[in-house]
Tab-separated table of C-alpha atoms in Angstrom:
chain	number	residue	atom	x	y	z
Y	1	MET	CA	-4.422	8.742	-1.100
Y	2	PRO	CA	-4.302	7.580	-4.679
Y	3	ALA	CA	-3.612	10.776	-6.991
Y	4	ALA	CA	-6.195	9.658	-9.590
Y	5	ALA	CA	-8.591	8.223	-8.041
Y	6	ARG	CA	-11.958	10.302	-7.036
Y	7	THR	CA	-14.708	10.389	-5.017
Y	8	TYR	CA	-18.275	9.360	-7.022
Y	9	TRP	CA	-21.539	11.295	-5.488
Y	10	LEU	CA	-24.376	10.041	-6.583
Y	11	THR	CA	-27.323	11.911	-6.558
Y	12	SER	CA	-30.285	10.144	-8.245
Y	13	PRO	CA	-31.746	7.011	-7.661
Y	14	CYS	CA	-29.433	4.524	-9.024
Y	15	ARG	CA	-27.986	0.454	-9.610
Y	16	ILE	CA	-24.769	-0.126	-9.432
Y	17	ARG	CA	-24.189	-3.240	-11.617
Y	18	ARG	CA	-20.463	-4.550	-12.042
Y	19	LYS	CA	-19.373	-5.231	-15.787
Y	20	ASP	CA	-15.571	-7.301	-16.077
Y	21	GLU	CA	-13.744	-5.112	-14.097
Y	22	SER	CA	-15.122	-2.015	-14.008
Y	23	LEU	CA	-18.689	-0.520	-13.253
Y	24	ILE	CA	-21.576	0.638	-14.564
Y	25	ILE	CA	-24.336	3.571	-13.007
Y	26	GLU	CA	-27.477	2.490	-13.781
Y	27	ARG	CA	-30.360	5.485	-14.199
Y	28	ASP	CA	-33.714	5.742	-14.338
Y	29	ASN	CA	-34.088	8.231	-16.707
Y	30	ALA	CA	-31.089	8.833	-17.837
Y	31	ASP	CA	-27.551	6.734	-20.109
Y	32	ASN	CA	-25.954	4.661	-18.553
Y	33	VAL	CA	-22.835	5.558	-17.165
Y	34	HIS	CA	-19.444	3.282	-17.196
Y	35	ILE	CA	-16.775	3.917	-14.802
Y	36	PRO	CA	-13.382	2.005	-14.396
Y	37	VAL	CA	-13.185	0.947	-10.947
Y	38	THR	CA	-9.674	2.378	-10.857
Y	39	ASP	CA	-10.720	5.584	-11.007
Y	40	VAL	CA	-12.917	5.222	-7.572
Y	41	ARG	CA	-11.542	5.938	-4.569
Y	42	ASP	CA	-14.833	6.088	-2.238
Y	43	ILE	CA	-18.494	6.110	-3.070
Y	44	VAL	CA	-20.956	8.636	-1.655
Y	45	ALA	CA	-24.449	7.904	-2.455
Y	46	CYS	CA	-26.955	10.756	-1.735
Y	47	ALA	CA	-30.396	8.984	-3.130
Y	48	GLU	CA	-31.670	5.358	-3.205
Y	49	THR	CA	-29.182	2.951	-4.679
Y	50	ASP	CA	-28.662	-0.851	-5.167
Y	51	LEU	CA	-26.271	-2.558	-5.554
Y	52	ASN	CA	-25.099	-6.326	-5.207
Y	53	THR	CA	-22.501	-8.669	-4.645
Y	54	ALA	CA	-20.884	-9.208	-7.386
Y	55	VAL	CA	-19.747	-5.452	-7.062
Y	56	VAL	CA	-19.205	-5.227	-3.188
Y	57	SER	CA	-16.982	-7.898	-4.305
Y	58	LEU	CA	-14.806	-6.055	-6.444
Y	59	LEU	CA	-15.131	-3.025	-3.956
Y	60	ASN	CA	-13.777	-5.166	-1.738
Y	61	ARG	CA	-10.489	-6.026	-3.846
Y	62	HIS	CA	-10.041	-1.700	-4.542
Y	63	ARG	CA	-10.801	-1.073	-1.359
Y	64	ILE	CA	-13.769	1.278	-1.811
Y	65	ASN	CA	-15.960	2.449	0.738
Y	66	VAL	CA	-20.116	3.025	-0.270
Y	67	HIS	CA	-21.007	5.781	2.243
Y	68	LEU	CA	-25.192	6.003	1.980
Y	69	LEU	CA	-27.392	8.890	3.198
Y	70	SER	CA	-30.881	8.505	4.064
Y	71	TYR	CA	-34.001	10.304	2.006
Y	72	TYR	CA	-33.513	12.504	5.128
Y	73	GLY	CA	-30.243	13.533	4.671
Y	74	ASP	CA	-28.678	11.863	7.675
Y	75	TYR	CA	-26.058	9.334	7.246
Y	76	ALA	CA	-27.584	5.897	6.858
Y	77	GLY	CA	-24.691	3.744	7.170
Y	78	SER	CA	-21.890	2.776	5.168
Y	79	LEU	CA	-20.736	-1.008	3.334
Y	80	LEU	CA	-17.126	-1.205	4.258
Y	81	THR	CA	-14.218	-3.235	2.827
Y	82	SER	CA	-12.697	-5.881	5.241
Y	83	ASP	CA	-10.467	-4.388	7.991
Y	84	THR	CA	-7.299	-5.058	5.657
Y	85	SER	CA	-5.441	-1.898	6.599
Y	86	THR	CA	-5.636	-1.775	10.400
Y	87	SER	CA	-2.263	-3.084	11.905
Y	88	GLY	CA	-2.385	-4.758	15.585
Y	89	GLU	CA	0.769	-2.905	16.526
Y	90	THR	CA	-1.122	0.563	15.907
Y	91	VAL	CA	-4.397	-0.294	17.204
Y	92	LEU	CA	-2.549	-1.893	20.398
Y	93	ALA	CA	-0.975	1.862	20.802
Y	94	GLN	CA	-4.449	3.514	20.105
Y	95	ALA	CA	-6.016	1.570	22.824
Y	96	ARG	CA	-3.010	1.798	25.155
Y	97	ALA	CA	-3.314	5.829	24.331
Y	98	ALA	CA	-7.517	5.747	24.790
Y	99	GLN	CA	-7.129	3.954	28.333
Y	100	ASP	CA	-4.376	6.124	29.873
Y	101	PRO	CA	-6.117	9.051	31.681
Y	102	GLN	CA	-3.628	11.716	31.182
Y	103	ALA	CA	-2.495	10.989	27.499
Y	104	GLY	CA	-5.997	10.358	25.788
Y	105	LEU	CA	-7.528	13.337	27.658
Y	106	ALA	CA	-4.210	15.622	26.426
Y	107	ILE	CA	-5.734	14.319	23.050
Y	108	ALA	CA	-9.351	15.266	23.778
Y	109	ARG	CA	-8.858	18.732	25.066
Y	110	SER	CA	-6.252	19.542	21.864
Y	111	ILE	CA	-9.205	18.716	20.018
Y	112	VAL	CA	-11.457	20.662	21.618
Y	113	ASP	CA	-9.371	23.740	21.822
Y	114	ALA	CA	-8.780	23.257	17.659
Y	115	CYS	CA	-12.224	22.692	17.209
Y	116	ALA	CA	-13.084	25.612	18.491
Y	117	PHE	CA	-9.997	27.699	16.804
Y	118	ASN	CA	-11.958	26.771	13.334
Y	119	VAL	CA	-15.093	27.278	14.160
Y	120	ARG	CA	-14.272	31.012	15.377
Y	121	ARG	CA	-12.070	31.157	12.535
Y	122	VAL	CA	-14.413	30.612	10.060
Y	123	VAL	CA	-17.489	32.383	11.846
Y	124	ASP	CA	-16.286	35.892	13.410
Y	125	ARG	CA	-12.742	35.918	14.809
Y	126	LYS	CA	-13.556	38.871	17.056
Y	127	LEU	CA	-17.389	38.514	18.242
Y	128	LEU	CA	-16.123	34.949	19.702
Y	129	THR	CA	-12.795	36.592	20.927
Y	130	ARG	CA	-14.069	36.066	24.279
Y	131	PRO	CA	-16.053	32.598	23.784
Y	132	TYR	CA	-12.573	31.276	23.020
Y	133	ALA	CA	-11.003	32.502	25.799
Y	134	VAL	CA	-13.481	30.915	28.288
Y	135	LEU	CA	-12.640	27.475	26.284
Y	136	GLN	CA	-9.514	27.417	26.487
Y	137	ALA	CA	-9.884	28.339	30.290
Y	138	SER	CA	-12.408	25.552	30.989
Y	139	VAL	CA	-10.505	22.913	29.197
Y	140	LYS	CA	-7.758	23.335	30.955
Y	141	THR	CA	-9.477	22.767	34.079
Y	142	SER	CA	-11.613	20.313	33.289
Y	143	THR	CA	-10.773	16.404	33.972
Y	144	ASN	CA	-13.120	14.358	32.102
Y	145	GLN	CA	-14.582	14.176	28.707
Y	146	ALA	CA	-17.635	14.902	29.485
Y	147	GLN	CA	-16.725	18.323	30.906
Y	148	LEU	CA	-14.395	19.182	27.765
Y	149	MET	CA	-18.004	18.390	25.452
Y	150	GLY	CA	-19.841	20.158	27.821
Y	151	ALA	CA	-17.233	23.645	27.429
Y	152	GLU	CA	-17.250	22.889	23.850
Y	153	GLY	CA	-20.830	23.089	23.832
Y	154	THR	CA	-21.098	26.744	25.770
Y	155	PHE	CA	-18.912	27.490	23.013
Y	156	ARG	CA	-20.896	26.047	20.460
Y	157	ARG	CA	-24.047	28.006	21.680
Y	158	SER	CA	-21.997	31.462	21.109
Y	159	ALA	CA	-21.230	30.825	18.214
Y	160	TRP	CA	-24.872	29.612	16.886
Y	161	GLU	CA	-25.367	32.956	18.206
Y	162	VAL	CA	-22.977	34.756	16.172
Y	163	MET	CA	-23.946	32.569	13.584
Y	164	ASP	CA	-27.643	34.040	12.797
Y	165	THR	CA	-26.402	37.716	12.883
Y	166	LYS	CA	-25.077	36.784	9.810
Y	167	LEU	CA	-27.472	35.195	8.234
Y	168	PRO	CA	-31.369	36.561	6.340
Y	169	ASP	CA	-34.081	35.385	8.568
Y	170	TRP	CA	-35.224	32.791	6.986
Y	171	LEU	CA	-31.766	30.700	7.182
Y	172	GLN	CA	-31.217	31.326	11.220
Y	173	LEU	CA	-30.902	28.631	13.259
Y	174	ALA	CA	-32.386	29.601	16.567
Y	175	GLY	CA	-30.079	27.087	17.950
Y	176	ARG	CA	-28.376	23.695	16.680
Y	177	SER	CA	-31.671	20.711	16.477
Y	178	ARG	CA	-31.297	17.398	15.175
Y	179	ARG	CA	-33.218	14.029	14.298
Y	180	PRO	CA	-34.963	16.100	12.552
Y	181	PRO	CA	-33.534	19.271	12.155
Y	182	LYS	CA	-36.075	21.846	13.051
Y	183	ASN	CA	-35.197	24.657	10.412
Y	184	VAL	CA	-33.878	25.008	7.257
Y	185	GLY	CA	-30.087	26.501	8.526
Y	186	ASN	CA	-30.198	23.225	10.801
Y	187	ALA	CA	-31.016	20.851	8.057
Y	188	PHE	CA	-27.945	22.371	6.072
Y	189	ILE	CA	-25.549	21.817	8.454
Y	190	SER	CA	-26.692	18.487	9.791
Y	191	TYR	CA	-26.453	17.230	5.899
Y	192	VAL	CA	-22.473	18.719	5.824
Y	193	ASN	CA	-21.819	17.245	8.639
Y	194	GLY	CA	-23.396	13.742	7.332
Y	195	ILE	CA	-21.574	14.156	4.581
Y	196	THR	CA	-17.618	14.815	6.461
Y	197	TYR	CA	-18.390	12.544	8.844
Y	198	ALA	CA	-18.310	9.910	5.965
Y	199	ARG	CA	-15.859	11.395	4.027
Y	200	VAL	CA	-13.400	11.269	7.047
Y	201	LEU	CA	-14.292	7.588	7.840
Y	202	THR	CA	-13.169	6.725	4.679
Y	203	ALA	CA	-9.394	8.527	5.292
Y	204	VAL	CA	-9.791	6.531	8.716
Y	205	ARG	CA	-9.935	2.993	7.064
Y	206	LEU	CA	-7.336	3.920	4.760
Y	207	THR	CA	-5.083	4.307	7.862
Y	208	PRO	CA	-3.794	1.614	10.109
Y	209	LEU	CA	-5.803	3.100	13.051
Y	210	HIS	CA	-9.178	1.317	14.225
Y	211	SER	CA	-12.374	3.616	13.701
Y	212	GLY	CA	-13.903	2.582	16.929
Y	213	ILE	CA	-11.544	3.396	19.608
Y	214	ALA	CA	-11.363	7.403	20.304
Y	215	PHE	CA	-10.431	9.631	22.672
Y	216	LEU	CA	-12.841	12.599	23.041
Y	217	HIS	CA	-16.478	10.464	22.351
Y	218	GLY	CA	-17.132	7.389	24.282
Y	219	THR	CA	-15.221	4.736	22.747
Y	220	MET	CA	-17.697	2.271	20.640
Y	221	GLU	CA	-20.401	5.345	21.972
Y	222	ARG	CA	-23.858	4.139	19.811
Y	223	GLN	CA	-22.173	1.316	17.877
Y	224	ARG	CA	-20.569	4.492	15.635
Y	225	HIS	CA	-16.903	5.135	14.417
Y	226	SER	CA	-16.537	7.159	17.782
Y	227	LEU	CA	-12.608	8.143	16.160
Y	228	VAL	CA	-14.296	9.362	13.098
Y	229	LEU	CA	-16.607	11.189	15.514
Y	230	ASP	CA	-13.532	12.743	16.950
Y	231	LEU	CA	-11.397	13.763	13.804
Y	232	SER	CA	-14.316	14.720	11.800
Y	233	GLU	CA	-15.255	17.855	15.094
Y	234	MET	CA	-11.933	19.534	13.256
Y	235	PHE	CA	-13.618	19.513	9.594
Y	236	LYS	CA	-16.617	20.195	10.018
Y	237	PRO	CA	-16.486	24.042	10.818
Y	238	LEU	CA	-14.764	23.791	7.458
Y	239	MET	CA	-17.259	22.538	5.641
Y	240	ALA	CA	-20.756	23.193	7.703
Y	241	GLU	CA	-20.082	26.458	8.937
Y	242	ARG	CA	-18.023	27.968	6.704
Y	243	LEU	CA	-20.563	26.853	3.859
Y	244	LEU	CA	-23.625	27.849	4.725
Y	245	LEU	CA	-22.315	31.751	5.325
Y	246	ARG	CA	-20.949	31.541	1.943
Y	247	MET	CA	-23.736	30.321	0.163
Y	248	SER	CA	-26.428	32.924	1.934
Y	249	ARG	CA	-24.134	35.519	1.494
Y	250	ARG	CA	-23.906	34.619	-2.043
Y	251	ASN	CA	-27.486	34.264	-2.248
Y	252	GLN	CA	-26.864	30.697	-3.246
Y	253	LEU	CA	-29.659	29.017	-1.007
Y	254	LYS	CA	-33.540	29.701	-2.000
Y	255	GLU	CA	-36.526	28.637	-0.602
Y	256	HIS	CA	-37.571	26.088	-3.305
Y	257	HIS	CA	-33.980	24.213	-2.505
Y	258	PHE	CA	-35.980	23.059	0.890
Y	259	ASP	CA	-38.908	21.203	2.038
Y	260	ARG	CA	-40.263	22.817	5.141
Y	261	ASP	CA	-42.737	20.800	7.572
Y	262	THR	CA	-44.387	22.236	11.006
Y	263	ASN	CA	-41.595	20.880	13.128
Y	264	GLN	CA	-38.631	19.984	10.379
Y	265	ALA	CA	-36.853	20.543	7.572
Y	266	MET	CA	-34.903	19.008	4.830
Y	267	LEU	CA	-32.762	19.494	1.793
Y	268	SER	CA	-35.177	19.090	-1.080
Y	269	ASP	CA	-33.914	17.266	-4.217
Y	270	ALA	CA	-32.797	20.495	-5.867
Y	271	GLY	CA	-30.925	21.704	-2.731
Y	272	ARG	CA	-29.403	18.203	-2.555
Y	273	LYS	CA	-27.911	18.103	-5.985
Y	274	LEU	CA	-26.572	22.259	-5.504
Y	275	VAL	CA	-25.227	21.403	-1.716
Y	276	VAL	CA	-23.273	18.096	-2.788
Y	277	GLN	CA	-22.179	19.766	-5.454
Y	278	THR	CA	-20.742	22.374	-3.773
Y	279	VAL	CA	-19.089	20.161	-0.886
Y	280	ARG	CA	-17.893	17.920	-3.407
Y	281	ASP	CA	-15.663	21.005	-5.151
Y	282	GLU	CA	-15.139	22.272	-1.836
Y	283	PHE	CA	-13.420	19.470	-0.786
Y	284	ALA	CA	-11.219	19.759	-4.295
Y	285	VAL	CA	-10.043	22.383	-3.408
Y	286	THR	CA	-6.306	22.576	-2.469
Y	287	VAL	CA	-3.959	24.477	-0.132
Y	288	ALA	CA	0.111	24.646	0.046
Y	289	HIS	CA	0.840	22.244	2.535
Y	290	ARG	CA	3.822	23.384	5.079
Y	291	SER	CA	6.057	20.553	5.822
Y	292	LEU	CA	5.151	18.351	2.575
Y	293	ASN	CA	5.958	20.903	0.059
Y	294	ARG	CA	3.011	20.625	-2.066
Y	295	ASN	CA	-0.274	21.110	-2.692
Y	296	VAL	CA	-3.078	19.466	-0.672
Y	297	ALA	CA	-6.929	18.936	-1.184
Y	298	TYR	CA	-8.783	19.350	1.624
Y	299	ASP	CA	-9.966	15.823	0.523
Y	300	GLU	CA	-6.650	14.665	1.435
Y	301	LEU	CA	-6.469	16.931	4.700
Y	302	LEU	CA	-8.758	14.347	6.208
Y	303	TYR	CA	-6.437	11.486	6.139
Y	304	LEU	CA	-2.991	13.460	6.747
Y	305	GLU	CA	-4.950	14.284	10.117
Y	306	ALA	CA	-5.755	10.419	10.559
Y	307	LEU	CA	-1.893	9.836	10.162
Y	308	ALA	CA	-0.506	12.401	12.190
Y	309	LEU	CA	-2.868	10.666	15.053
Y	310	THR	CA	-1.051	7.427	13.871
Y	311	ARG	CA	2.385	8.850	14.659
Y	312	HIS	CA	1.227	9.885	17.832
Y	313	CYS	CA	-0.003	6.375	18.474
Y	314	LEU	CA	2.527	4.235	17.422
Y	315	GLU	CA	5.822	6.520	17.782
Y	316	GLY	CA	5.049	9.090	20.864
Y	317	THR	CA	5.124	12.676	18.058
Y	318	THR	CA	3.248	15.031	19.443
Y	319	TYR	CA	-0.210	15.638	18.135
Y	320	LYS	CA	-1.282	18.976	17.093
Y	321	PRO	CA	-5.214	18.577	15.544
Y	322	PHE	CA	-6.087	20.342	12.028
Y	323	ARG	CA	-6.568	23.881	12.393
Y	324	ILE	CA	-7.253	26.336	9.514
Y	325	TRP	CA	-3.756	27.656	8.695
Y	326	TRP	CA	-4.833	29.713	5.228
E	1	MET	CA	8.152	-10.644	15.470
E	2	ILE	CA	9.514	-11.989	12.533
E	3	GLY	CA	12.554	-14.814	11.790
E	4	PRO	CA	14.815	-15.329	9.615
E	5	ASP	CA	12.703	-16.491	7.277
E	6	ASP	CA	9.955	-14.541	6.956
E	7	VAL	CA	12.503	-11.916	5.991
E	8	GLY	CA	11.401	-11.143	2.192
E	9	GLY	CA	12.584	-9.377	-0.951
E	10	VAL	CA	10.840	-6.234	0.607
E	11	HIS	CA	12.406	-6.242	3.898
E	12	ILE	CA	16.127	-5.935	2.277
E	13	LYS	CA	15.364	-3.609	-0.593
E	14	TYR	CA	13.820	-1.135	2.776
E	15	LEU	CA	16.407	-1.903	4.359
E	16	TYR	CA	18.771	0.408	2.150
E	17	HIS	CA	16.174	2.728	1.123
E	18	CYS	CA	15.199	3.734	4.795
E	19	ARG	CA	15.405	1.845	8.074
E	20	ARG	CA	12.614	3.712	9.460
E	21	GLN	CA	10.596	2.964	6.010
E	22	LEU	CA	11.421	-0.661	7.248
E	23	TRP	CA	10.229	-0.696	10.702
E	24	LEU	CA	7.190	0.800	9.867
E	25	TYR	CA	6.175	-1.744	7.475
E	26	LEU	CA	7.147	-4.373	10.271
E	27	ARG	CA	4.980	-2.524	12.232
E	28	GLY	CA	1.830	-2.775	9.562
E	29	ILE	CA	1.974	0.447	8.062
E	30	ARG	CA	1.307	0.049	4.478
E	31	PRO	CA	0.277	2.860	2.416
E	32	GLU	CA	2.089	1.583	-0.570
E	33	HIS	CA	-1.464	1.027	-2.357
E	34	LEU	CA	-2.105	4.165	-2.293
E	35	SER	CA	0.687	5.229	-4.642
E	36	ALA	CA	0.573	6.047	-7.950
E	37	THR	CA	4.099	5.394	-8.314
E	38	VAL	CA	3.649	1.984	-6.669
E	39	GLN	CA	0.905	1.755	-9.044
E	40	LEU	CA	2.850	2.472	-11.781
E	41	GLY	CA	5.605	0.019	-10.649
E	42	GLU	CA	2.790	-2.665	-10.249
E	43	ALA	CA	1.653	-1.727	-14.023
E	44	VAL	CA	5.846	-2.193	-15.718
E	45	HIS	CA	6.053	-5.319	-13.845
E	46	ASP	CA	2.362	-6.885	-15.445
E	47	THR	CA	3.420	-5.649	-18.703
E	48	SER	CA	6.892	-6.662	-19.183
E	49	TYR	CA	7.903	-10.401	-19.628
E	50	THR	CA	4.959	-11.485	-19.400
E	51	ARG	CA	6.244	-14.970	-21.114
E	52	ASN	CA	8.179	-15.698	-17.717
E	53	THR	CA	6.341	-17.094	-14.943
E	54	PRO	CA	7.519	-15.876	-10.585
E	55	VAL	CA	9.041	-17.926	-8.596
E	56	ASP	CA	7.210	-17.635	-5.151
E	57	LEU	CA	10.213	-19.210	-2.366
E	58	GLY	CA	7.457	-18.578	0.738
E	59	ALA	CA	8.031	-14.743	2.307
E	60	ALA	CA	9.719	-13.850	-1.208
E	61	LYS	CA	9.072	-13.613	-4.238
E	62	LEU	CA	11.509	-13.472	-7.306
E	63	ASP	CA	10.666	-12.661	-11.242
E	64	PHE	CA	11.915	-15.143	-12.857
E	65	ILE	CA	14.536	-17.773	-12.897
E	66	ASP	CA	16.376	-19.143	-15.868
E	67	GLY	CA	17.952	-22.294	-16.775
E	68	GLN	CA	21.364	-20.997	-16.353
E	69	HIS	CA	20.200	-20.291	-12.740
E	70	TRP	CA	20.465	-16.575	-12.904
E	71	VAL	CA	17.953	-14.924	-10.535
E	72	HIS	CA	16.287	-12.227	-13.222
E	73	GLU	CA	14.540	-8.876	-11.337
E	74	VAL	CA	12.252	-6.338	-12.821
E	75	LYS	CA	12.702	-3.191	-12.313
E	76	SER	CA	10.387	0.564	-13.264
E	77	SER	CA	12.956	2.858	-12.239
E	78	THR	CA	15.782	4.496	-14.483
E	79	ARG	CA	18.465	4.545	-11.670
E	80	THR	CA	20.212	1.413	-10.354
E	81	THR	CA	20.637	1.472	-6.780
E	82	PRO	CA	22.221	-0.588	-3.475
E	83	ALA	CA	19.040	-1.829	-2.845
E	84	ASP	CA	18.156	-3.157	-6.448
E	85	GLN	CA	21.417	-5.026	-5.800
E	86	ALA	CA	20.690	-6.355	-2.054
E	87	GLN	CA	17.042	-7.953	-3.328
E	88	GLY	CA	18.827	-10.061	-5.697
E	89	ARG	CA	21.476	-11.286	-3.611
E	90	HIS	CA	18.977	-12.030	-1.525
E	91	TYR	CA	16.704	-14.034	-3.500
E	92	CYS	CA	20.352	-15.736	-4.368
E	93	HIS	CA	20.909	-16.542	-0.641
E	94	ARG	CA	16.932	-17.971	-0.847
E	95	LEU	CA	17.670	-20.246	-3.603
E	96	TYR	CA	20.527	-21.854	-1.981
E	97	LEU	CA	18.709	-22.517	1.152
E	98	VAL	CA	16.196	-25.130	-1.088
E	99	GLY	CA	19.209	-26.335	-2.844
E	100	ILE	CA	19.405	-23.896	-5.502
E	101	ASP	CA	22.835	-23.062	-6.660
E	102	ALA	CA	21.716	-19.352	-8.051
E	103	GLN	CA	24.693	-18.230	-10.171
E	104	GLY	CA	23.649	-14.747	-9.657
E	105	THR	CA	21.453	-11.618	-10.077
E	106	VAL	CA	20.804	-10.262	-13.518
E	107	LEU	CA	18.540	-6.679	-13.053
E	108	HIS	CA	16.164	-5.586	-15.906
E	109	TYR	CA	15.530	-1.561	-16.338
E	110	PRO	CA	13.053	-2.294	-19.075
E	111	LYS	CA	12.698	1.815	-19.531
E	112	THR	CA	16.515	2.160	-20.620
E	113	ARG	CA	16.162	-1.035	-22.316
E	114	ARG	CA	19.525	-1.977	-19.451
E	115	THR	CA	20.482	-5.145	-17.934
E	116	GLN	CA	23.058	-5.289	-14.448
E	117	ARG	CA	24.917	-8.701	-13.915
E	118	HIS	CA	25.903	-9.707	-10.092
E	119	PRO	CA	27.425	-13.161	-9.571
E	120	TYR	CA	26.969	-14.566	-6.381
E	121	THR	CA	30.117	-14.519	-4.607
E	122	PRO	CA	30.883	-16.052	-1.530
E	123	GLU	CA	31.503	-12.294	-0.226
E	124	ALA	CA	28.152	-11.595	-1.632
E	125	ALA	CA	26.786	-14.557	0.498
E	126	ASP	CA	28.041	-13.137	3.491
E	127	GLN	CA	26.585	-10.082	3.049
E	128	ALA	CA	23.068	-11.486	2.462
E	129	LEU	CA	23.353	-13.186	5.951
E	130	ALA	CA	24.635	-9.789	7.206
E	131	ASP	CA	21.235	-8.401	5.506
E	132	ILE	CA	18.933	-10.464	7.208
E	133	ALA	CA	20.272	-9.342	10.245
E	134	ASP	CA	19.803	-6.149	10.076
E	135	VAL	CA	16.660	-6.236	9.313
E	136	LEU	CA	16.276	-8.690	12.320
E	137	ALA	CA	17.783	-5.671	14.805
E	138	VAL	CA	15.182	-3.085	12.819
E	139	ALA	CA	12.147	-5.299	13.639
E	140	THR	CA	13.123	-5.462	17.493
E	141	ALA	CA	14.486	-1.554	17.646
E	142	SER	CA	11.480	-0.320	20.169
E	143	THR	CA	12.027	3.121	19.034
E	144	SER	CA	11.623	4.033	14.940
E	145	PRO	CA	13.974	5.677	13.293
E	146	ASP	CA	14.683	9.256	12.583
E	147	ARG	CA	13.112	10.530	9.349
E	148	LEU	CA	15.730	10.905	6.455
E	149	THR	CA	16.637	14.429	4.874
E	150	ARG	CA	13.250	15.220	3.101
E	151	THR	CA	15.187	15.565	-0.503
E	152	ALA	CA	15.571	12.333	0.150
E	153	CYS	CA	11.982	10.876	0.896
E	154	ARG	CA	11.192	12.198	-2.929
E	155	GLY	CA	8.510	9.957	-4.183
E	156	CYS	CA	8.589	7.627	-0.892
E	157	SER	CA	5.256	6.319	-0.365
E	158	PHE	CA	5.908	6.907	2.969
E	159	THR	CA	6.193	10.321	2.842
E	160	ASP	CA	2.207	11.590	3.816
E	161	TYR	CA	2.446	9.707	6.912
E	162	CYS	CA	6.525	11.001	7.927
E	163	TRP	CA	5.853	14.297	6.872
E	164	THR	CA	2.547	15.429	7.809
E	165	GLU	CA	2.706	17.857	10.696
């Protein structure tokens, strides 16, 4: 990934305009911000955003994606640049791997295993020892994607229960609920998952892979980028669960960070700003990478993960999905 | 996949630098635009010798050619490599194909303010043909060539791809 470029997070309503070869962010009750376009890797718009053709053509030239999160905080869609990075040969190899029941299932299995490993790592290693063993056993015996998803669901349920024991009453999840999230804990997790999904999409679009051909989730299912769903699986615990536990332990989350209705909850404007800031800073945290011999940001891990999968498809190297190693 | 006419300067450069890089490049792995080093190279290219116009030979594109038919190439590194030389040789070959008697290559290293001259001799012409055959051989290989040693990969824009586990 480009060393200098960074992600821009728009947290207040604004209009993006083009001024020559750079961008201006116009905000209602604040000054305009000028941004050199070479500094932008992608944009995550968490609030109402206007833009026009002139901006889109500039963004396209610099391969910048814009991800839009809706008013309710779920992922609303992306403005993607034209597909210049995909390579025919890689996509064919990817499709062959996805169609081959053996090869495709092997990848799906390792993804489920790695995801559970990461959940266990961030939630509680000791209490989740047995559920993880159960999951590993059922991953071995499962023969199709649906069974794998089921096994993951079972493991996830025990993980949510363990999480609840570590959260204060008002933040507890009481089971995962989505669209809309029923309580504040779920609202937090949904929001962070949406951001993670968007960031993985950016990473996949920088590699030659096709974002629609998946191994665990049904290919092209629900008109979503299924591969992105697959890859973001491993990173969701790293961001969502971990940050929720951390922020509740530090008493950073307060009642006024959420808007609650009878049967649904969402982040308030203040909460959204806090969460976006935290997530942004978390993506910039670096760890020492063992084979690259340098520090990489969490952000870059997403990209490296997509590259590892590319190598697996194109060259047949073994694919070991991301596990938290630190 | 590609024919002798499609071989460009980049192919020859990668052939000398790393065959694996060439193999991947031919299969559409193009991480260059993400590399800061490549961006620097492009900036050097854009800001050096701006009065001269590049010559487009189809697959290959050379920096400029002077009145005595010397091919000029601007390099952003400080060190001379066989790859630079081979690239220039390839351009001379391409010029011969379109009927221009190229004298040879002048390699410019603006960072150190050095230039190097390599006349285009009959031996060089043979070598240029051999290089093209080599590129085509790599292109048709069904498996990827091995990685270089870890240290040899320093600064390459494919490092992330090749060395992530």
